[in-house]
Short mmCIF file of C-alpha atoms and ligand atoms in Angstrom, two decimals:
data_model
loop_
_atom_site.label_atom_id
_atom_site.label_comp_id
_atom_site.label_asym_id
_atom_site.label_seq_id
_atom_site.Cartn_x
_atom_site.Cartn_y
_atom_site.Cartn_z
CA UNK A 1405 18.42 158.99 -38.75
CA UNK A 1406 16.55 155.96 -37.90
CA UNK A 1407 17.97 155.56 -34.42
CA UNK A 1408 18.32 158.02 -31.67
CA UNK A 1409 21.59 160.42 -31.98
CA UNK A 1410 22.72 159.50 -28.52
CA UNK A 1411 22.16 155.85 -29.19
CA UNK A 1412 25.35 154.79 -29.08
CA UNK A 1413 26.96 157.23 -26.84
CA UNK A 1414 29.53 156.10 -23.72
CA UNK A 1415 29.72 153.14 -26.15
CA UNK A 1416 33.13 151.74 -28.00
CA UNK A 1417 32.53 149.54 -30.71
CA UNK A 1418 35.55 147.49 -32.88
CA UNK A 1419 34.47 147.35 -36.38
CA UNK A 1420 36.51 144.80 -38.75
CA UNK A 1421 36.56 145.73 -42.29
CA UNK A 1422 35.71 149.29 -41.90
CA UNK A 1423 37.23 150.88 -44.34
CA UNK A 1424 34.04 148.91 -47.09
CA UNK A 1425 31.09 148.08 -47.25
CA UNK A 1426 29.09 146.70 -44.61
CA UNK A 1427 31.65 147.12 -42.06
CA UNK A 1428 32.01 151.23 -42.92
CA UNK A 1429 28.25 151.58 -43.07
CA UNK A 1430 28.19 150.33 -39.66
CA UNK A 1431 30.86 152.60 -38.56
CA UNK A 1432 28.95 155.41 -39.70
CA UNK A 1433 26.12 154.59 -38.19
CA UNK A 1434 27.54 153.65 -34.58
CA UNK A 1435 29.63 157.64 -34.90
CA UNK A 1436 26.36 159.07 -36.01
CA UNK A 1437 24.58 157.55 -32.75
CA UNK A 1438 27.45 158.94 -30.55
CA UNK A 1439 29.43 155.89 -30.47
CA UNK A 1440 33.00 155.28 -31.15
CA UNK A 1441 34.55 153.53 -33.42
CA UNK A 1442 37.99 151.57 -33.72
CA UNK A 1443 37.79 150.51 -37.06
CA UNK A 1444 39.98 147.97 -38.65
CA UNK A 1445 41.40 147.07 -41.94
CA UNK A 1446 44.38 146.26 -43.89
CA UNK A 1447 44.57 148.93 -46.20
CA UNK A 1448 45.91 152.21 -44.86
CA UNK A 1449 44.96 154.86 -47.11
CA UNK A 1450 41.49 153.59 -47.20
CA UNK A 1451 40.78 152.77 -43.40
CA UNK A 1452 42.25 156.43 -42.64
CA UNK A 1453 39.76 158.04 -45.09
CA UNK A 1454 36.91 156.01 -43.76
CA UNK A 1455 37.63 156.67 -39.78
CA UNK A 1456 38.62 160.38 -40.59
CA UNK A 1457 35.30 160.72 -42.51
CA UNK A 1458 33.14 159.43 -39.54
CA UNK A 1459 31.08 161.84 -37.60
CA UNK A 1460 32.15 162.88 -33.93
CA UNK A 1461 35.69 162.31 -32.61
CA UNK A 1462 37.75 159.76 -30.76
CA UNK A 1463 37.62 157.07 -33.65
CA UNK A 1464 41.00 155.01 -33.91
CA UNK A 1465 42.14 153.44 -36.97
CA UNK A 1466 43.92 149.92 -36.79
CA UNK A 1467 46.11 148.14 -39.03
CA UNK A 1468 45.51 144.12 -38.77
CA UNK A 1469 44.76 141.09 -41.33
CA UNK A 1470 42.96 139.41 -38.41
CA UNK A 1471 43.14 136.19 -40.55
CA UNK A 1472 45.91 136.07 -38.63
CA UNK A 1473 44.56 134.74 -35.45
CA UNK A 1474 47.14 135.89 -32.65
CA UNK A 1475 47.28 139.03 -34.38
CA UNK A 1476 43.43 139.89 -34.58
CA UNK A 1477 43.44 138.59 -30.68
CA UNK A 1478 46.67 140.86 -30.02
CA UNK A 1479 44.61 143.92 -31.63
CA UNK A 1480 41.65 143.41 -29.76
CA UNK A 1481 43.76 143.56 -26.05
CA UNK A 1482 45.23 146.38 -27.73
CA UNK A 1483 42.36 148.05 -29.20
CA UNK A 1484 40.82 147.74 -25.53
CA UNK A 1485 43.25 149.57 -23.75
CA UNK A 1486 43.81 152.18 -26.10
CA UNK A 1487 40.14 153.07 -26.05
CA UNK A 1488 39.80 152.27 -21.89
CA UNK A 1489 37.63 149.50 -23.08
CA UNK A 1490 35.48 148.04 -25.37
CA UNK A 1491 31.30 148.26 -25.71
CA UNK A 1492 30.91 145.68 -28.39
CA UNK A 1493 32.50 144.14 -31.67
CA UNK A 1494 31.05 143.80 -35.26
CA UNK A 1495 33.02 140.99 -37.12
CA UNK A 1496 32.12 142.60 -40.79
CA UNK A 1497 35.56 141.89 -42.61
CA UNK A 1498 35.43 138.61 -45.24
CA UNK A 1499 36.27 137.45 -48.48
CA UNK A 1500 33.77 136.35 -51.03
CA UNK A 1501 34.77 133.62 -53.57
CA UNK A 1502 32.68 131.60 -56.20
CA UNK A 1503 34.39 128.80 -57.71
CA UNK A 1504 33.12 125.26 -58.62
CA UNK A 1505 34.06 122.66 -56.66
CA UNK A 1506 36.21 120.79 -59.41
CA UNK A 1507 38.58 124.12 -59.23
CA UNK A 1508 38.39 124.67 -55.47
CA UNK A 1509 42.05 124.17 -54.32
CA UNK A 1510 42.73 124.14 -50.27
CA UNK A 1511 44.27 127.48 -50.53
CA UNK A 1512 40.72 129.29 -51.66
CA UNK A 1513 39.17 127.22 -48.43
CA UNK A 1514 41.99 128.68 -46.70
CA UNK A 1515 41.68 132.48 -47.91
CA UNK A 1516 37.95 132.14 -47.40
CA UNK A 1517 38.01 130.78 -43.93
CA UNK A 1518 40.76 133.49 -43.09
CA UNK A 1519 39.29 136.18 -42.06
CA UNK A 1520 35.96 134.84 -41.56
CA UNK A 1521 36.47 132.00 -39.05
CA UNK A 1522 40.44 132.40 -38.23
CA UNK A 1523 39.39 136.38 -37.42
CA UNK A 1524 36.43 135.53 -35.25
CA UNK A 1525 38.31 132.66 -32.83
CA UNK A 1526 41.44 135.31 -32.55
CA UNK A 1527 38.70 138.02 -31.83
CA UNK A 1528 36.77 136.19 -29.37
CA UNK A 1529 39.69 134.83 -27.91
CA UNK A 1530 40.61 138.40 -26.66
CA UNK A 1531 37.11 139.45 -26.05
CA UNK A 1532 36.46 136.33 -23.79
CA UNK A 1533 39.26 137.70 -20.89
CA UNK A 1534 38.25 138.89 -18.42
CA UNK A 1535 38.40 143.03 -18.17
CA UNK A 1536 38.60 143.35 -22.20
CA UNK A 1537 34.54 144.25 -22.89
CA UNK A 1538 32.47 145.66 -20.14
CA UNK A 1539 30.01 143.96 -19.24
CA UNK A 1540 26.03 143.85 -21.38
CA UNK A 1541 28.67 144.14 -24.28
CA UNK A 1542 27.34 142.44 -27.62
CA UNK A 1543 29.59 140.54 -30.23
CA UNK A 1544 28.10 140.76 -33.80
CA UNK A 1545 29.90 137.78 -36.55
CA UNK A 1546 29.14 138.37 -40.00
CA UNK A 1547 27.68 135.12 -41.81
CA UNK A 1548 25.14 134.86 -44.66
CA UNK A 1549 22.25 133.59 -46.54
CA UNK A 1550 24.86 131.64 -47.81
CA UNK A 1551 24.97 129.75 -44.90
CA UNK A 1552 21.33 128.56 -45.39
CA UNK A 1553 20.81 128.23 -48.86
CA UNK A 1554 22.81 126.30 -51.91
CA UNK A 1555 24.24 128.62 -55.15
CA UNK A 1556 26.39 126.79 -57.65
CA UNK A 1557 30.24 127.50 -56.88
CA UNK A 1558 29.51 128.70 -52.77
CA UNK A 1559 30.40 125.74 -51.19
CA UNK A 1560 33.45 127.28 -49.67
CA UNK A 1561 31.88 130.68 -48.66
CA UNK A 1562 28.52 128.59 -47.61
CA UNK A 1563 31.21 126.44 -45.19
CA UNK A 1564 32.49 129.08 -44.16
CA UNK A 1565 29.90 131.33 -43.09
CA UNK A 1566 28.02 128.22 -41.51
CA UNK A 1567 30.94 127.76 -39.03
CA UNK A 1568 30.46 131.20 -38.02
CA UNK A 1569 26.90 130.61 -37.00
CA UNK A 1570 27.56 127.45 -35.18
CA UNK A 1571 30.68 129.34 -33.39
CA UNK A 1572 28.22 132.13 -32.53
CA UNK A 1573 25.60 129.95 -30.49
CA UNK A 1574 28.02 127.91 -28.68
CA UNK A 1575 29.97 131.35 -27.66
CA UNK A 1576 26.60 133.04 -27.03
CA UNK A 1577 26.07 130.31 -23.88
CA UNK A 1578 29.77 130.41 -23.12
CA UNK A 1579 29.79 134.22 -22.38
CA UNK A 1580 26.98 134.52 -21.26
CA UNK A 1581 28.03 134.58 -17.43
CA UNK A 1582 30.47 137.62 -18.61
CA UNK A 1583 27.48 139.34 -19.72
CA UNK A 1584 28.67 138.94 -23.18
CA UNK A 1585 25.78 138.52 -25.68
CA UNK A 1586 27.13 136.56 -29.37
CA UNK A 1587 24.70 137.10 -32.38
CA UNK A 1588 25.68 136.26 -35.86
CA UNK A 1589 23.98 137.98 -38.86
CA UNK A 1590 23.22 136.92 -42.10
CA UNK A 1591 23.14 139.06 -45.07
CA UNK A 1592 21.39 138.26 -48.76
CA UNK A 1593 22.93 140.56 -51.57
CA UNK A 1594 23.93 143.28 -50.52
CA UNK A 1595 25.48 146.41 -52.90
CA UNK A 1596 28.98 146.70 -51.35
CA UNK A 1597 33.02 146.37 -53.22
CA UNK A 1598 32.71 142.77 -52.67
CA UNK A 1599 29.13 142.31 -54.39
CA UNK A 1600 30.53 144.08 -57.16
CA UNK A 1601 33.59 142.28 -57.57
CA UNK A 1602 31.53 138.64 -57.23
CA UNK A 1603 28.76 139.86 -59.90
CA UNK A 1604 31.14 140.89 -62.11
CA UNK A 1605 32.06 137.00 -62.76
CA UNK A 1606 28.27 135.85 -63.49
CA UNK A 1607 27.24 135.01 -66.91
CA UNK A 1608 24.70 137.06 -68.50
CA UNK A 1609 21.39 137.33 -66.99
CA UNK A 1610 22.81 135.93 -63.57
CA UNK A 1611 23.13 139.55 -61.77
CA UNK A 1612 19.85 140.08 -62.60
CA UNK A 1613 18.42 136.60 -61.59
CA UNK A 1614 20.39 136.76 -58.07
CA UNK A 1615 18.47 140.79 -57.77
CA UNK A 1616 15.36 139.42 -58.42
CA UNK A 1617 15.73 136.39 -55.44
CA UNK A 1618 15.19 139.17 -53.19
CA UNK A 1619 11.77 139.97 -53.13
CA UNK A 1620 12.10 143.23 -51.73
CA UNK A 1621 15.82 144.00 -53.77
CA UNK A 1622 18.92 144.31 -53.30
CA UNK A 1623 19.74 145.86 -49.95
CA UNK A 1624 21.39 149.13 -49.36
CA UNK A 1625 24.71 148.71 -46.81
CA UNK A 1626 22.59 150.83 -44.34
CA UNK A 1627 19.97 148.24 -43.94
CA UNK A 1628 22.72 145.84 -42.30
CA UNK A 1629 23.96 148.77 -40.58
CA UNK A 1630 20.61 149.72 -39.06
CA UNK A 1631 20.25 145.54 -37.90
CA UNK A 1632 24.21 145.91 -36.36
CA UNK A 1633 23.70 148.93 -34.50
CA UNK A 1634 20.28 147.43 -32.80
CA UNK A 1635 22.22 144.15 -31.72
CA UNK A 1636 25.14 146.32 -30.45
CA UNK A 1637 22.34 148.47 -28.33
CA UNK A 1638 20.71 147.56 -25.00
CA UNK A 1639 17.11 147.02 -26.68
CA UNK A 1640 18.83 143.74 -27.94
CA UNK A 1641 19.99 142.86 -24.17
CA UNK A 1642 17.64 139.47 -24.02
CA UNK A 1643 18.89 138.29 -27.94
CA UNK A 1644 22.10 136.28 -27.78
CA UNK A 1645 22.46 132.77 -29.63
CA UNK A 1646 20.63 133.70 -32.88
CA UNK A 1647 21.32 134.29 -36.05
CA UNK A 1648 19.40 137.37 -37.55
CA UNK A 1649 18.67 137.55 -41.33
CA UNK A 1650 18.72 140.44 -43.28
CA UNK A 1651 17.98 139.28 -46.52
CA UNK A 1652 15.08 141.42 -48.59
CA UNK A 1653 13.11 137.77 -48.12
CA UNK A 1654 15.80 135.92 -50.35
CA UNK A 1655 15.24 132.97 -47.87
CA UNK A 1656 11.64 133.46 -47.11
N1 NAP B 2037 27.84 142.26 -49.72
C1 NAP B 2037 27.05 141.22 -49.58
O1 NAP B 2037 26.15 140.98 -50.42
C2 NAP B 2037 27.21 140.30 -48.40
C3 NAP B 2037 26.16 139.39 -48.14
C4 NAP B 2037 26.27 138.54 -47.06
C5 NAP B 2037 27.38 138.59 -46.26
N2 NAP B 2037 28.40 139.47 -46.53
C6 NAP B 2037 29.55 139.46 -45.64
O2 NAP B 2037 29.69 140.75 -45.10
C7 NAP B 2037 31.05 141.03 -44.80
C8 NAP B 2037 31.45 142.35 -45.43
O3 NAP B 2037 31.27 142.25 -46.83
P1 NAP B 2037 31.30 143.55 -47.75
O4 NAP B 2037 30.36 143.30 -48.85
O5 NAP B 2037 31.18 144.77 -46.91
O6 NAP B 2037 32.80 143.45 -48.35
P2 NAP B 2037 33.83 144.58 -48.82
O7 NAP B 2037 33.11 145.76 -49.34
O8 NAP B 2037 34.80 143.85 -49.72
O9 NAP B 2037 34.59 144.98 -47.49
C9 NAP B 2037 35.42 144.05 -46.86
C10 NAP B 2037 36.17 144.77 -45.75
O10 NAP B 2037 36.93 143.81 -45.02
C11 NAP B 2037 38.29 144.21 -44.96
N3 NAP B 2037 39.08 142.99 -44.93
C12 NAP B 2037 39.03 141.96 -45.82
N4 NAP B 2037 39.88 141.00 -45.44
C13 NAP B 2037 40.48 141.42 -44.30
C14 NAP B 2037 41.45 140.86 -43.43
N5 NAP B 2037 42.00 139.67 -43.68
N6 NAP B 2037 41.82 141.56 -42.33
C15 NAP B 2037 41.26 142.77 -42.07
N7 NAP B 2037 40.33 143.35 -42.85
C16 NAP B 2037 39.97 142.69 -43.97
C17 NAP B 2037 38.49 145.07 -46.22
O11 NAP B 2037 39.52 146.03 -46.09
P3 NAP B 2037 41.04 145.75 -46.59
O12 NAP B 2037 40.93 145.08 -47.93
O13 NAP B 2037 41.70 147.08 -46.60
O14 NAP B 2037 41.62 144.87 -45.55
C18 NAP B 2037 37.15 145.81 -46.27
O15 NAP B 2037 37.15 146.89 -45.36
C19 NAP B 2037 31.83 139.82 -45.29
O16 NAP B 2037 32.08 138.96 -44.20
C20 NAP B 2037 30.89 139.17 -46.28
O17 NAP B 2037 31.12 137.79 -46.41
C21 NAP B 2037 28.33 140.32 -47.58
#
């Protein structure tokens, strides 16, 4: 364990999209620290294995597709009060999608920027009132290298994630007084579900091109876990505003 096992501990973190991935590495990682988790998902079967298979107990399991705005900001009020408040938030849930622009209908801008961007205003929106997070509580949005660097057929996930990292500065100053920090983090390739799924679609030779853009690999889920649970933790209580990459040097 690279952190300590009482890191987390007093601490309750929502995860979105815990039930794959990034977002369940994470939530292993916070339980394994001490912290708990309310993990959410869409999925029942799946988010029930994934919170019942965390360590320590307490964990809650929520059903929301939070690219429903007033529903992700419902949970969140919710999710609070269930749990007698909340330590800190890890926006991990997302769709991927690579698709030229000549084939990139509004409804693929829309699914992308669902639970993305939609998720993280109806989020925030809770998490900004007043008695939802205590205070020296730390918001974590999920963006990417994406964000930063140009790929043939991104231009929707690249939009995407960069509106998360421009939301996350401007919220970082805005909650600031509330003792709210706001860091978004961007991930290169990553071995997760949705990497799979994406790679699947590359022509020949591309899965092996996009590995070798990392100059240290591909990354393990852990490695984003491991950069979460730091940002969630009080050693991270003077970083708000940035946007942390976690990338194997993809973008060095
Ligand atoms: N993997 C990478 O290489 C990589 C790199 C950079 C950034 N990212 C970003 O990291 C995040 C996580 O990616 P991942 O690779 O862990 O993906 P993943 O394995 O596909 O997991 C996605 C998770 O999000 C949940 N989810 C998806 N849409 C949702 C919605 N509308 N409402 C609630 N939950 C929803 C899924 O559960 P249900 O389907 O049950 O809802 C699942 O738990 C995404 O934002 C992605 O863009 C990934």
């Amino acid at each position: 364990m690279i952190f300590a096992p009482d890191a987390m501990a007093g601490r309750t973190i929502l995860v979105t999209g815990a039930s794959s991935g990034l977002g369940l590495a994470a939530a292993r990682m916070i339980a394994s620290c001490g912290g708990k988790v309310v993990g959410v998902g869409r999925d029942q079967v799946r988010l029930d294995a994934a919170i019942g298979g965390l360590a320590g107990e307490g964990h809650l399991a929520r059903i929301c597709d939070v690219s429903d705005a007033d529903a992700a900001a419902a949970l969140v009020g919710q999710a609070s009060s269930d749990a007698g408040g909340l330590h800190g938030l890890f926006h991990s849930a997302g769709e991927g999608l690579i698709l030229p622009a000549r084939l990139t209908k509004p409804a693929n801008v829309q699914a992308v920027f669902g639970a993305a961007v939609n998720g993280a205003f109806g989020l925030v929106r809770a998490a900004a009132r007043a008695g939802v997070m205590a205070p020296g509580s730390s918001l974590i949005l999920m963006s990417s290298v994406a964000a930063h660097r140009g790929r043939a057929g991104m231009a929707a996930y690249s939009a995407a994630k960069a509106a998360i990292e421009g939301a996350a500065r401007a919220l970082a100053v805005e909650l600031a007084p509330r003792e709210i920090r706001v860091n978004a983090l961007a991930a290169g390739g990553v071995q997760t579900p949705m990497n799979d799924r994406i790679t699947a679609n590359l022509a020949d030779g591309g899965v092996d091109a996009y590995a070798a853009a990392h100059p240290l690999g591909m990354g393990r889920p852990e490695d984003v876990a491991a950069a979460v649970v730091f940002l969630l933790s009080p050693a991270a209580r003077w970083i708000t505003g940035t946007v942390m990459v976690v990338d194997g040097g993809y973008s060095a």
